[in-house]
Coordinates of C-alpha atoms and ligand atoms in Angstrom, one line a residue:
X1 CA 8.3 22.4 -8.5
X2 CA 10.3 19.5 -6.7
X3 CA 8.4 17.5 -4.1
X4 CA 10.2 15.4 -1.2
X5 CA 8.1 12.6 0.7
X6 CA 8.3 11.3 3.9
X7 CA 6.6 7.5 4.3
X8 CA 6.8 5.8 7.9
X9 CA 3.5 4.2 8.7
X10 CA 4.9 1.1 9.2
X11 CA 7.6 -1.1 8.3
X12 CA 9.4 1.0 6.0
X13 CA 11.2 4.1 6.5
X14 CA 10.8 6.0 2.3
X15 CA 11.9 9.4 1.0
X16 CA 11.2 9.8 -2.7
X17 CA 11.5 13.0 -4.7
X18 CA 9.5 13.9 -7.7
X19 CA 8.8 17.0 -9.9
X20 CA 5.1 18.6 -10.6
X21 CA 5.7 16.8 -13.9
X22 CA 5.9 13.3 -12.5
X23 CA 10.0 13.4 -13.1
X24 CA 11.5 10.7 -10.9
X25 CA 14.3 12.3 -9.3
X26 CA 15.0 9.3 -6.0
X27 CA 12.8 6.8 -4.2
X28 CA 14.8 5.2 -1.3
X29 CA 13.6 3.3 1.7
X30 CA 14.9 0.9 3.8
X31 CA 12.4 -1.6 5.9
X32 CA 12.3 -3.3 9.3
X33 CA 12.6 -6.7 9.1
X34 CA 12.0 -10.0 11.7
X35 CA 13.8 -13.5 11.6
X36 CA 11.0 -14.9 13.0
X37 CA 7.9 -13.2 14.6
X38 CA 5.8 -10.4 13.3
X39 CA 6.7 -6.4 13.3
X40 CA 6.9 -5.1 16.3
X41 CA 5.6 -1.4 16.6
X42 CA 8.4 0.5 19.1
X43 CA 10.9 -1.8 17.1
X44 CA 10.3 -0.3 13.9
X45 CA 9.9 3.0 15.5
X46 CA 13.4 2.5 16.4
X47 CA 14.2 1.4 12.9
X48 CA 12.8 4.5 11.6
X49 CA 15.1 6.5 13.9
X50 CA 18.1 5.1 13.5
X51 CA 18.1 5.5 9.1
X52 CA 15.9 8.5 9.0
X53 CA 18.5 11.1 8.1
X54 CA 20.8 9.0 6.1
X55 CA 17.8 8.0 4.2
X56 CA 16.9 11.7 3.1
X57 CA 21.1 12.5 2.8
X58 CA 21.0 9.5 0.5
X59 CA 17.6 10.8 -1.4
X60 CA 19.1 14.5 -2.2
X61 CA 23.0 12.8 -3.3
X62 CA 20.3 10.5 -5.5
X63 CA 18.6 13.4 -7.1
X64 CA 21.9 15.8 -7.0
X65 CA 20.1 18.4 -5.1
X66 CA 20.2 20.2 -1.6
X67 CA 17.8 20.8 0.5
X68 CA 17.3 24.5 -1.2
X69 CA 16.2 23.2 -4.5
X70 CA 13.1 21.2 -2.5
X71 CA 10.0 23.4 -2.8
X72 CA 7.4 21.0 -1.4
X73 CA 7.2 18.4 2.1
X74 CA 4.9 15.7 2.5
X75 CA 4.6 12.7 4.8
X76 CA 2.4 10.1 5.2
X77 CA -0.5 11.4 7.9
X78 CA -2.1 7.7 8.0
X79 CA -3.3 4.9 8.5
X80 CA -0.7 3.0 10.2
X81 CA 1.2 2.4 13.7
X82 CA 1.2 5.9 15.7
X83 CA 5.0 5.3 17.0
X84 CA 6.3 5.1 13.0
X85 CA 3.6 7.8 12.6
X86 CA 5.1 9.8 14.7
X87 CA 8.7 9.7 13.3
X88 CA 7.7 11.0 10.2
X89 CA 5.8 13.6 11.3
X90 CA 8.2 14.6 13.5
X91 CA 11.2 14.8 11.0
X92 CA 9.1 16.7 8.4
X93 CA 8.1 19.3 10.9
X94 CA 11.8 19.5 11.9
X95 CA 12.8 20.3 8.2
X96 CA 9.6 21.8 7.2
X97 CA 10.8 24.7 10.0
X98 CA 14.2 24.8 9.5
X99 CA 14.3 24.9 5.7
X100 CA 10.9 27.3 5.8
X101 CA 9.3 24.7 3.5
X102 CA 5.7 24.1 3.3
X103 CA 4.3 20.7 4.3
X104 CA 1.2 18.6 3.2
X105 CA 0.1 15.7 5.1
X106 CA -1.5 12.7 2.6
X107 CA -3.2 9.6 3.3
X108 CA -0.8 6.7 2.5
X109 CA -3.7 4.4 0.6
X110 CA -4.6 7.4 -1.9
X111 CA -1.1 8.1 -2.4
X112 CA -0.4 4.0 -3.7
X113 CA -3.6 4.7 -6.3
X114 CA -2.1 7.9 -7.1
X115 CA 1.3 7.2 -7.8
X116 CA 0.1 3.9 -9.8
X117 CA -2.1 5.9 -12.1
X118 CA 0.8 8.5 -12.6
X119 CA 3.4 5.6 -13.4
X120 CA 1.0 3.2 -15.5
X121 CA -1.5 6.0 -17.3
X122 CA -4.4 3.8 -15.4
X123 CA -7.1 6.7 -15.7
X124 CA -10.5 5.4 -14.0
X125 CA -9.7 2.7 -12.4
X126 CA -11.1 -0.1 -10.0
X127 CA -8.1 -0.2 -7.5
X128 CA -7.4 -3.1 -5.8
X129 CA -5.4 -2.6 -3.0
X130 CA -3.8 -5.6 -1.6
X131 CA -1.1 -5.0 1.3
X132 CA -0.2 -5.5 4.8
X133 CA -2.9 -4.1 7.3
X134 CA -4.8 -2.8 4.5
X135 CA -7.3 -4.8 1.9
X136 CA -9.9 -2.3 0.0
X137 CA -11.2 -2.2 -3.5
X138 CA -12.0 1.2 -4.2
X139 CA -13.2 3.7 -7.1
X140 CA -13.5 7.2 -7.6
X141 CA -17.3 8.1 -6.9
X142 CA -19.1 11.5 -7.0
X143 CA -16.5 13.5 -5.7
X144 CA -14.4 11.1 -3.8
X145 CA -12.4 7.8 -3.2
X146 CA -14.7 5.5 -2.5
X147 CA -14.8 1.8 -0.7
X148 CA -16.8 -0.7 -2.2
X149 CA -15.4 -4.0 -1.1
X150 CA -12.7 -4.6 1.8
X151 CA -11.6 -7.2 4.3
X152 CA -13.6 -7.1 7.1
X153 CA -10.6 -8.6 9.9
X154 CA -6.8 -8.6 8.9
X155 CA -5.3 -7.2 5.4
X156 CA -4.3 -9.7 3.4
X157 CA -1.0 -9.5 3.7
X158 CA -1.2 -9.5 7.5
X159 CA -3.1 -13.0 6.8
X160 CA -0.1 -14.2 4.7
X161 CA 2.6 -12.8 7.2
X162 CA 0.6 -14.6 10.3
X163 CA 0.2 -17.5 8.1
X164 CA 4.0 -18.0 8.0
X165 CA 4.6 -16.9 11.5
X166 CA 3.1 -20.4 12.1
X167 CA 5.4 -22.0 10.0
X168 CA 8.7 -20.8 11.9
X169 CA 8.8 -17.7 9.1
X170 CA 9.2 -14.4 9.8
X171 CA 8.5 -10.9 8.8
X172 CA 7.2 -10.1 6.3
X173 CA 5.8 -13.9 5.3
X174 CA 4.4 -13.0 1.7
X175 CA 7.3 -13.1 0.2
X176 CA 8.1 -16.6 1.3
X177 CA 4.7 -18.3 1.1
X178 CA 5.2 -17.0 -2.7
X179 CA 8.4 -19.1 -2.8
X180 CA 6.8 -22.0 -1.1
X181 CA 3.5 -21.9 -3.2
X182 CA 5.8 -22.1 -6.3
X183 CA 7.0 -25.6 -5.3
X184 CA 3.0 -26.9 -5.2
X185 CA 0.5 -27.0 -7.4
X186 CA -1.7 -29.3 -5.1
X187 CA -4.8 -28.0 -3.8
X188 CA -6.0 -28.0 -0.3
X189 CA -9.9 -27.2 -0.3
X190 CA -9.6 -24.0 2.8
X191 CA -12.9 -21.5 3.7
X192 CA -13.5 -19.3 0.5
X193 CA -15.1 -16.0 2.4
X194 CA -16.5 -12.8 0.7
X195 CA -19.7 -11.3 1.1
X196 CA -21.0 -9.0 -1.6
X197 CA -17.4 -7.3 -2.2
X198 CA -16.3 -7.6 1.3
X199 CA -13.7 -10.3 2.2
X200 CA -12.2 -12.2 5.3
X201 CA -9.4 -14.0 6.4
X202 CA -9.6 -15.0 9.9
X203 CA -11.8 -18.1 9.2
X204 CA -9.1 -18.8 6.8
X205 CA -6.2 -18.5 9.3
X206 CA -8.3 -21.0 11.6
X207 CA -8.3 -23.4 9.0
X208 CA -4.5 -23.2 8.0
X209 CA -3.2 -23.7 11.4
X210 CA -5.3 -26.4 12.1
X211 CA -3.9 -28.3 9.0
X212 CA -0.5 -27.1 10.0
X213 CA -1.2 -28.9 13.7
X214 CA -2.7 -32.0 11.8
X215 CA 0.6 -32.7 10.5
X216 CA -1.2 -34.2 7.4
X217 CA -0.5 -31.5 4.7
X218 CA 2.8 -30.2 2.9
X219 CA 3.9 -26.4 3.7
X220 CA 4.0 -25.8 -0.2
X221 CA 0.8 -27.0 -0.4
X222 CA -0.7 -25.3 2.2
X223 CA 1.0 -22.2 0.9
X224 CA -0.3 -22.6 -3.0
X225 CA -4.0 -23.3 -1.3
X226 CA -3.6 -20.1 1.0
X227 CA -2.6 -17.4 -2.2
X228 CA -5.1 -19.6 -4.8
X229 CA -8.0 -19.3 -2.2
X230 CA -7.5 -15.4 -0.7
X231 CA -6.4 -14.2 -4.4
X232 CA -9.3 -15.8 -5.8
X233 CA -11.6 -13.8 -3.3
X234 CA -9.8 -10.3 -4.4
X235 CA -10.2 -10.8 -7.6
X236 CA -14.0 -11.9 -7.4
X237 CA -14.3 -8.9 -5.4
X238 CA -12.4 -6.4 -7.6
X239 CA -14.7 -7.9 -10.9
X240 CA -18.2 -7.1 -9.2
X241 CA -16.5 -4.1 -8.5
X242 CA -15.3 -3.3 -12.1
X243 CA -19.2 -4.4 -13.1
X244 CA -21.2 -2.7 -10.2
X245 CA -19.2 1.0 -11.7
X246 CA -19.0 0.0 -15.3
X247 CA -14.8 0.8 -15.1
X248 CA -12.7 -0.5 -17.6
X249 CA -9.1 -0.8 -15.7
X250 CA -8.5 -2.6 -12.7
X251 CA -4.9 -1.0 -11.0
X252 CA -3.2 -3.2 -8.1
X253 CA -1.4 -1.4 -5.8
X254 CA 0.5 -2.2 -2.0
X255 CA 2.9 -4.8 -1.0
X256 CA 0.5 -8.1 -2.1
X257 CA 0.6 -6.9 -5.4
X258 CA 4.0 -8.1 -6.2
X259 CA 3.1 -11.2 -5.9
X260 CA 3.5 -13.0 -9.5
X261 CA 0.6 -15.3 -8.9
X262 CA -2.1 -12.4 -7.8
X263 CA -1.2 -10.1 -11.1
X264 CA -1.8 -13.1 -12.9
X265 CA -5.0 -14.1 -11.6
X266 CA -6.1 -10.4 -12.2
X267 CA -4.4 -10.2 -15.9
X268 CA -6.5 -13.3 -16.8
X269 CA -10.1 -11.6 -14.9
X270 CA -9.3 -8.2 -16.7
X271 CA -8.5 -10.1 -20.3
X272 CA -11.9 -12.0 -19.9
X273 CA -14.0 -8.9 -19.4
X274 CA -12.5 -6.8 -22.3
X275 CA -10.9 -4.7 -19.4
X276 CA -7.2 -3.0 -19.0
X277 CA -4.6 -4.1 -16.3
X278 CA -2.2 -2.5 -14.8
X279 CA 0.5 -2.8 -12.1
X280 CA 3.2 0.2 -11.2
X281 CA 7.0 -1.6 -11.2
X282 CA 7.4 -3.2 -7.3
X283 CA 9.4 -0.5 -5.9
X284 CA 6.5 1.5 -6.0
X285 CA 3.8 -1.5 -4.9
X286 CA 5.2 -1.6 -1.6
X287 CA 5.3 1.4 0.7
X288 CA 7.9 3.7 -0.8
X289 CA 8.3 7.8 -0.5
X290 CA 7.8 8.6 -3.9
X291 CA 4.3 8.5 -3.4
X292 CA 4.1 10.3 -0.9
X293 CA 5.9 12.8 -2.7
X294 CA 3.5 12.7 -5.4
X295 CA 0.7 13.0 -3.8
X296 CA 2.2 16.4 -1.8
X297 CA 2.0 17.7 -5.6
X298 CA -1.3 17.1 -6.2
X299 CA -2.1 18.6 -2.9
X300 CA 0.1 21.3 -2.7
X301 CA -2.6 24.0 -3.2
X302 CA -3.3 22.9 0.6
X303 CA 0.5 23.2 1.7
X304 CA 0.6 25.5 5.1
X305 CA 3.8 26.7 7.0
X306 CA 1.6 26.6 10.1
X307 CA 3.1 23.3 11.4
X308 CA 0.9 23.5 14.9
X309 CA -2.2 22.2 12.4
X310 CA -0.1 18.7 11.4
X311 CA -0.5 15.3 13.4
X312 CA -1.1 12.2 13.0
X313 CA -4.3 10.1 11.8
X314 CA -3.5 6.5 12.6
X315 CA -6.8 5.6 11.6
X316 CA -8.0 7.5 8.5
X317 CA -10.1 5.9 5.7
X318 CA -9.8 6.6 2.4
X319 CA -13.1 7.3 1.9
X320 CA -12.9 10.2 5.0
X321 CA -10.5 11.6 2.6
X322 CA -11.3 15.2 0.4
X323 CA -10.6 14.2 -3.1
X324 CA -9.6 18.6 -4.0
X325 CA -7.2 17.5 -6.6
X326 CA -9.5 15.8 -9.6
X327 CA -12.6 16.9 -11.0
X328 CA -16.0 15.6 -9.8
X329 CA -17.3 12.9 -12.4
X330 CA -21.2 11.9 -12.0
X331 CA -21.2 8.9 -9.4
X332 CA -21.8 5.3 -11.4
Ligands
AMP401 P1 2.9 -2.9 2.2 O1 2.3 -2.7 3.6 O2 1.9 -2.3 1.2 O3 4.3 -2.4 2.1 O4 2.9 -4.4 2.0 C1 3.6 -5.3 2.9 C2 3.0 -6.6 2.8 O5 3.2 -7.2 1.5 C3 3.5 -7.6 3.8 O6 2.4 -8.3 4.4 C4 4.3 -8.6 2.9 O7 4.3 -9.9 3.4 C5 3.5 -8.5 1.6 N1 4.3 -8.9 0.4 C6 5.4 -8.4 -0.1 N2 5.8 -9.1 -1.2 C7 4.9 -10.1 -1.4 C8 4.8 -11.1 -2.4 N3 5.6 -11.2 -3.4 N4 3.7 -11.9 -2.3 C9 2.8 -11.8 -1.3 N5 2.9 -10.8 -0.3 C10 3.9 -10.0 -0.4
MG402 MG1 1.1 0.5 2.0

């Protein structure tokens, strides 16, 4: 069985294509970006519109197949911005009919912690997931995906992104904080915030552009305190995690977790406590359509041709999700 995904929620446009046994066949994307400023929703619904086809031409000449040989559609059903929502579940439904495919819609967080225990052999993990508008650390629970610690404002990544829209950057601003932070190693005390497992970073942002208007402090060293301080908070997080449901492996997962400095932090935490780390290669951290295409496998005994039941859920948690595809294990 071959599986194409569709991913749109947000800044990238992805189609990936994958067999039932995890064979790789194509995973291409390409992503709205800003010079300066954050993403603009209708703007990277535009985006999406404009490489859409090309982008699944390009998949199928990548994986030297037609559309005949796909027996599977999937696209990301949500979270994330309705218009980019909506292009994706537009174009699946347009090739779901004409090709007389069926189509699964998946959640787009599940699908990051799926595809990352497919690619690293991560089997229980605590999964940190550390990207844009999204923040969670969450285990599998008595029957389902469970959220035991997330941000309780802005993702971390949308932290990091606004953080450099105050210093001239633009989208995304991860990335370049990274480059800046590598140039520091000077610490500027800045709020530490987490509750329990929960974290936030608008207290944070306060503080940084305060300091930025003071005119007192280095932008490298405002960009080493800014990872060092939020990282530090994720990782404290993910442990009591890891402790409160006795799991060995922590998994990172989502755009955040490329950063060098944050799989670091969490190789060291993981090392300390006997446990197993593990990270999927980058061009599966950020959003991507292989696993989205992966995740259509596992849930393909729920495929339907009756595309009047698909739309969009710009909002869905993964803990509203129906884990069907693994067995129940007792809750911790
Ligand atoms: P995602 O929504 O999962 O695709 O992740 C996108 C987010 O990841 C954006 O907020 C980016 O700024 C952030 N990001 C990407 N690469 C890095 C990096 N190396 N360090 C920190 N943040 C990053
Ligand atoms: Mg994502």
């Amino acid at each position: 069985m071959i599986s194409l995904g569709i991913e749109s929620t947000a800044h990238t446009f992805g189609v990936g294509i994958i067999t039932a046994k995890g064979k790789i066949l194509a995973n291409v994307r390409d992503s709205y970006a800003t010079v300066s400023g954050g993403i603009h929703p209708t703007e990277a619904k535009d985006h999406h519109l404009k490489v859409k086809d090309q982008l699944i031409d390009i998949a199928l000449k990548a994986a030297n197949l037609s559309f005949q040989d796909i027996d599977l559609l999937s696209f990301s059903q949500g979270p994330g911005l309705p218009p980019c929502l909506v292009v994706g579940l537009e174009k699946a439904k347009e090739l779901a009919k004409k090709y007389d495919k069926p189509l699964v819609g998946v959640n787009h967080c599940i699908s990051h912690l799926e595809i990352g225990n497919l690619l690293t052999g991560a089997r229980e993990p605590v999964f940190l997931y550390a990207s844009g508008a999204n923040t969670q650390v969450i285990a599998y629970d008595g029957g389902k995906y469970r959220v035991f610690g997330e941000t309780l404002d802005n993702g971390v990544g949308n932290f990091l992104d606004a953080f450099a829209r105050e210093l001239g950057l633009g989208f995304p601003g991860g990335p370049k904080i990274a480059q800046l932070a590598e140039q520091s190693g000077m610490y500027v005390e800045l709020p530490y915030v987490i509750k329990g497992m929960d974290v936030s970073f608008g207290g944070i942002l306060t503080n940084l552009k305060q300091k930025i208007q003071s005119g007192k402090f280095s932008k490298e060293d405002l960009s080493y305190s800014a990872q060092e301080t939020a990282f530090a908070m994720l990782v404290e997080a993910s442990e009591r995690a890891m402790a409160h449901c006795e799991k060995k492996e922590l998994l990172l997962g989502g755009g955040v977790a490329c950063n060098k400095r944050l799989q670091e932090m969490c190789r060291i935490m993981c090392k300390e406590r006997n446990a197993k780390f593990f990270a999927p290669p980058p061009d599966v951290l950020t959003d991507n359509g292989l696993m989205i295409a992966w995740q259509g496998i596992l849930q393909r005994k729920v495929a339907s041709k009756k595309l009047i039941r698909f739309d969009i859920r710009p909002r869905e948690r993964t803990d509203d999700v129906g884990v069907t595809w693994r067995s129940i294990k007792k809750p911790c």
